[in-house]
Tab-separated table of C-alpha atoms in Angstrom:
chain	number	residue	atom	x	y	z
W	1	MET	CA	21.728	-48.591	12.212
W	2	VAL	CA	19.113	-48.877	9.282
W	3	ARG	CA	17.484	-51.976	8.950
W	4	ALA	CA	18.319	-53.924	5.639
W	5	GLY	CA	15.649	-53.262	3.054
W	6	LEU	CA	13.808	-50.194	4.568
W	7	THR	CA	14.037	-46.910	2.817
W	8	THR	CA	12.305	-43.896	3.175
W	9	GLU	CA	9.642	-44.850	0.308
W	10	ARG	CA	9.085	-48.232	1.690
W	11	VAL	CA	8.339	-46.828	4.904
W	12	VAL	CA	5.917	-44.086	3.359
W	13	ARG	CA	4.278	-46.866	1.134
W	14	ALA	CA	3.745	-49.448	4.283
W	15	GLY	CA	2.105	-46.397	6.235
W	16	ALA	CA	-0.191	-45.763	3.290
W	17	GLU	CA	-1.119	-49.283	3.277
W	18	LEU	CA	-1.686	-49.195	7.086
W	19	ALA	CA	-3.665	-45.969	6.618
W	20	ASP	CA	-5.973	-47.549	4.153
W	21	GLU	CA	-6.529	-50.406	6.217
W	22	ALA	CA	-6.806	-48.650	9.674
W	23	GLY	CA	-7.754	-45.254	8.931
W	24	PHE	CA	-5.387	-42.162	8.283
W	25	ASP	CA	-6.450	-40.983	11.595
W	26	GLN	CA	-5.329	-43.851	13.495
W	27	LEU	CA	-1.857	-43.999	11.895
W	28	THR	CA	0.800	-43.861	13.965
W	29	VAL	CA	4.902	-44.686	14.039
W	30	SER	CA	4.342	-47.198	16.715
W	31	ALA	CA	1.573	-49.089	14.779
W	32	LEU	CA	3.838	-48.877	11.530
W	33	ALA	CA	6.794	-50.148	13.533
W	34	ARG	CA	4.683	-53.291	14.616
W	35	ARG	CA	3.710	-53.820	10.998
W	36	LEU	CA	7.111	-53.940	9.897
W	37	ASP	CA	8.138	-55.764	12.547
W	38	VAL	CA	11.051	-53.145	13.587
W	39	LYS	CA	11.392	-51.038	16.822
W	40	VAL	CA	10.130	-47.543	16.815
W	41	ALA	CA	13.592	-46.202	16.695
W	42	SER	CA	14.476	-47.818	13.292
W	43	LEU	CA	11.724	-46.097	11.588
W	44	TYR	CA	13.091	-42.596	12.755
W	45	SER	CA	16.133	-43.152	10.456
W	46	HIS	CA	13.641	-42.869	7.832
W	47	VAL	CA	11.106	-40.406	8.942
W	48	LYS	CA	11.643	-37.518	11.327
W	49	SER	CA	8.460	-37.849	12.934
W	50	SER	CA	4.869	-38.974	12.948
W	51	GLN	CA	4.104	-35.706	11.194
W	52	ASP	CA	6.894	-36.291	8.558
W	53	LEU	CA	5.470	-39.981	7.717
W	54	ARG	CA	1.869	-38.205	7.339
W	55	THR	CA	3.256	-35.497	5.019
W	56	GLY	CA	4.858	-38.184	3.146
W	57	ILE	CA	1.862	-40.044	2.782
W	58	ALA	CA	-0.133	-37.093	1.815
W	59	LEU	CA	2.420	-36.288	-1.086
W	60	LEU	CA	2.247	-39.907	-2.179
W	61	ALA	CA	-1.607	-39.927	-2.473
W	62	LEU	CA	-1.501	-36.276	-4.200
W	63	GLU	CA	0.852	-37.837	-6.920
W	64	GLU	CA	-1.275	-40.839	-7.128
W	65	LEU	CA	-4.175	-39.054	-7.861
W	66	ALA	CA	-2.713	-36.671	-10.028
W	67	ASP	CA	-1.302	-39.446	-12.415
W	68	ARG	CA	-4.583	-40.905	-12.418
W	69	GLY	CA	-6.092	-37.542	-13.342
W	70	ASP	CA	-3.792	-37.118	-16.138
W	71	ALA	CA	-4.687	-40.340	-17.608
W	72	ALA	CA	-8.307	-40.078	-17.288
W	73	LEU	CA	-8.241	-36.697	-18.564
W	74	ALA	CA	-6.292	-37.443	-21.857
W	75	GLY	CA	-8.347	-36.435	-24.650
W	76	ARG	CA	-11.408	-35.457	-23.027
W	77	ALA	CA	-13.042	-32.117	-22.459
W	78	GLY	CA	-16.431	-30.697	-21.185
W	79	LYS	CA	-18.630	-32.832	-19.248
W	80	ASP	CA	-16.559	-35.849	-20.269
W	81	ALA	CA	-13.692	-34.480	-18.557
W	82	LEU	CA	-15.567	-33.252	-15.601
W	83	ALA	CA	-17.132	-36.668	-15.123
W	84	ALA	CA	-13.320	-38.365	-15.681
W	85	LEU	CA	-11.717	-36.134	-12.937
W	86	GLY	CA	-14.667	-37.060	-10.477
W	87	ASN	CA	-14.634	-40.707	-10.825
W	88	VAL	CA	-10.836	-40.437	-10.577
W	89	TYR	CA	-11.269	-38.830	-7.078
W	90	ARG	CA	-14.342	-41.190	-5.919
W	91	ASP	CA	-12.593	-44.238	-7.291
W	92	TYR	CA	-9.351	-43.580	-5.624
W	93	ALA	CA	-11.129	-42.806	-2.317
W	94	ARG	CA	-13.075	-46.026	-2.318
W	95	ALA	CA	-9.660	-47.749	-2.899
W	96	HIS	CA	-7.780	-46.127	-0.934
W	97	PRO	CA	-9.548	-44.506	2.037
W	98	GLY	CA	-6.654	-43.486	4.245
W	99	ARG	CA	-4.449	-42.224	1.392
W	100	TYR	CA	-7.485	-40.362	0.156
W	101	ALA	CA	-7.653	-38.726	3.626
W	102	ALA	CA	-3.855	-38.080	3.575
W	103	ALA	CA	-4.569	-36.027	0.641
W	104	GLN	CA	-6.564	-33.624	2.254
W	105	LEU	CA	-3.558	-32.917	5.030
W	106	ARG	CA	-2.899	-29.139	5.233
W	107	LEU	CA	0.914	-28.828	3.982
W	108	ASP	CA	2.965	-25.822	4.713
W	109	PRO	CA	3.187	-23.445	1.926
W	110	ALA	CA	6.486	-24.652	0.541
W	111	THR	CA	5.717	-28.195	0.665
W	112	ALA	CA	2.305	-27.556	-0.910
W	113	ALA	CA	3.926	-25.613	-3.650
W	114	ALA	CA	6.423	-28.097	-4.608
W	115	SER	CA	3.679	-30.967	-4.147
W	116	ALA	CA	1.300	-32.600	-6.946
W	117	GLY	CA	-1.330	-30.765	-5.565
W	118	VAL	CA	-0.349	-27.938	-8.341
W	119	ARG	CA	-1.223	-30.473	-10.724
W	120	HIS	CA	-4.620	-31.117	-9.421
W	121	ALA	CA	-5.482	-27.364	-9.503
W	122	ARG	CA	-4.117	-27.533	-13.379
W	123	MET	CA	-6.115	-30.371	-14.208
W	124	THR	CA	-9.415	-28.745	-12.735
W	125	ARG	CA	-8.561	-25.410	-14.425
W	126	ALA	CA	-8.439	-27.156	-17.699
W	127	ILE	CA	-11.267	-28.888	-17.467
W	128	LEU	CA	-13.238	-25.233	-16.836
W	129	ARG	CA	-11.606	-23.872	-19.756
W	130	GLY	CA	-14.041	-25.805	-21.868
W	131	TYR	CA	-16.797	-23.733	-19.840
W	132	ASP	CA	-15.269	-20.482	-20.892
W	133	LEU	CA	-15.330	-19.090	-17.431
W	134	THR	CA	-12.672	-16.206	-16.822
W	135	GLU	CA	-11.505	-15.050	-13.375
W	136	PRO	CA	-12.493	-14.801	-10.506
W	137	ASP	CA	-15.333	-17.092	-11.644
W	138	GLN	CA	-13.196	-19.803	-12.659
W	139	THR	CA	-11.545	-19.836	-9.137
W	140	HIS	CA	-14.934	-19.948	-7.509
W	141	ALA	CA	-15.632	-23.062	-9.928
W	142	VAL	CA	-12.585	-24.605	-8.973
W	143	ARG	CA	-13.523	-24.238	-5.149
W	144	LEU	CA	-16.948	-25.571	-5.959
W	145	LEU	CA	-15.674	-28.729	-7.671
W	146	GLY	CA	-13.340	-29.409	-5.186
W	147	SER	CA	-16.112	-29.080	-2.564
W	148	VAL	CA	-18.554	-31.175	-4.097
W	149	PHE	CA	-16.072	-34.014	-5.242
W	150	HIS	CA	-14.655	-34.227	-1.651
W	151	GLY	CA	-18.092	-33.809	0.146
W	152	TYR	CA	-19.804	-36.447	-1.932
W	153	VAL	CA	-16.825	-38.999	-1.254
W	154	THR	CA	-16.393	-38.099	2.585
W	155	LEU	CA	-20.428	-38.579	2.937
W	156	GLU	CA	-20.317	-41.652	0.855
W	157	LEU	CA	-17.329	-43.157	2.757
W	158	GLY	CA	-18.729	-42.370	5.835
W	159	GLY	CA	-22.157	-44.098	5.307
W	160	GLY	CA	-24.032	-41.127	5.107
W	161	PHE	CA	-25.996	-42.520	1.903
W	162	ASP	CA	-26.400	-46.174	2.997
W	163	HIS	CA	-29.836	-45.811	4.371
W	164	SER	CA	-32.106	-44.292	1.441
W	165	ALA	CA	-32.625	-44.848	-2.076
W	166	PRO	CA	-31.829	-44.376	-4.945
W	167	ASP	CA	-28.353	-45.871	-5.325
W	168	THR	CA	-25.501	-43.530	-4.624
W	169	GLN	CA	-24.104	-44.372	-8.365
W	170	GLU	CA	-27.070	-42.914	-9.578
W	171	THR	CA	-27.083	-39.745	-7.257
W	172	TRP	CA	-23.274	-39.329	-8.098
W	173	THR	CA	-24.197	-39.397	-12.045
W	174	ARG	CA	-26.949	-36.808	-11.262
W	175	VAL	CA	-24.808	-34.638	-9.340
W	176	LEU	CA	-22.024	-34.436	-12.300
W	177	ASP	CA	-24.942	-33.717	-14.562
W	178	ALA	CA	-26.047	-30.670	-12.327
W	179	LEU	CA	-22.278	-29.740	-12.102
W	180	ASP	CA	-21.980	-29.749	-15.866
W	181	ALA	CA	-25.418	-27.820	-16.365
W	182	LEU	CA	-24.299	-25.341	-13.715
W	183	LEU	CA	-20.841	-24.614	-15.441
W	184	ARG	CA	-22.484	-24.130	-18.552
W	185	ASN	CA	-24.759	-21.748	-17.100
W	186	TRP	CA	-22.682	-20.134	-14.606
W	187	PRO	CA	-24.431	-17.041	-13.090
W	188	ALA	CA	-23.284	-13.531	-14.132
W	189	THR	CA	-21.868	-11.426	-11.431
């Protein structure tokens, strides 16, 4: 029997909230059932497994990030666009650390191809058009930006910069400046 008011979307959103509070790696169907005050079996009417729940949260996070990215990039180009997208990822990770971690979940190829992850790649490539990069350098640059954004955010959230000056905002601004300079002066092969 399906509990009144529970839907797959509500279960996934509640899971995302729990992941933000407790950590994505701590998320379990049992913990979510306790949060929703239902039996574990009730949740299996809405999600097939713990992996299905985790995938649902990943898809939600990718969609939320893509929506924010689209809005932030509207009308921007070059360094302004680069900074806007970097700030979207950083701000989202700070506000929703569990969801941000979920967005890094490895998805099967079919799920990944149908997800908002494709929009992320398009947004990044749109920014790079302003830097006049051609293939394969554009793909290298997409990977570089993803590595720097994710790496910085992960280290910052993990407290890796807490014990030294300068302030992390100052460093973030310098990182974005350095990325812009690198992209404008991409090394020839």
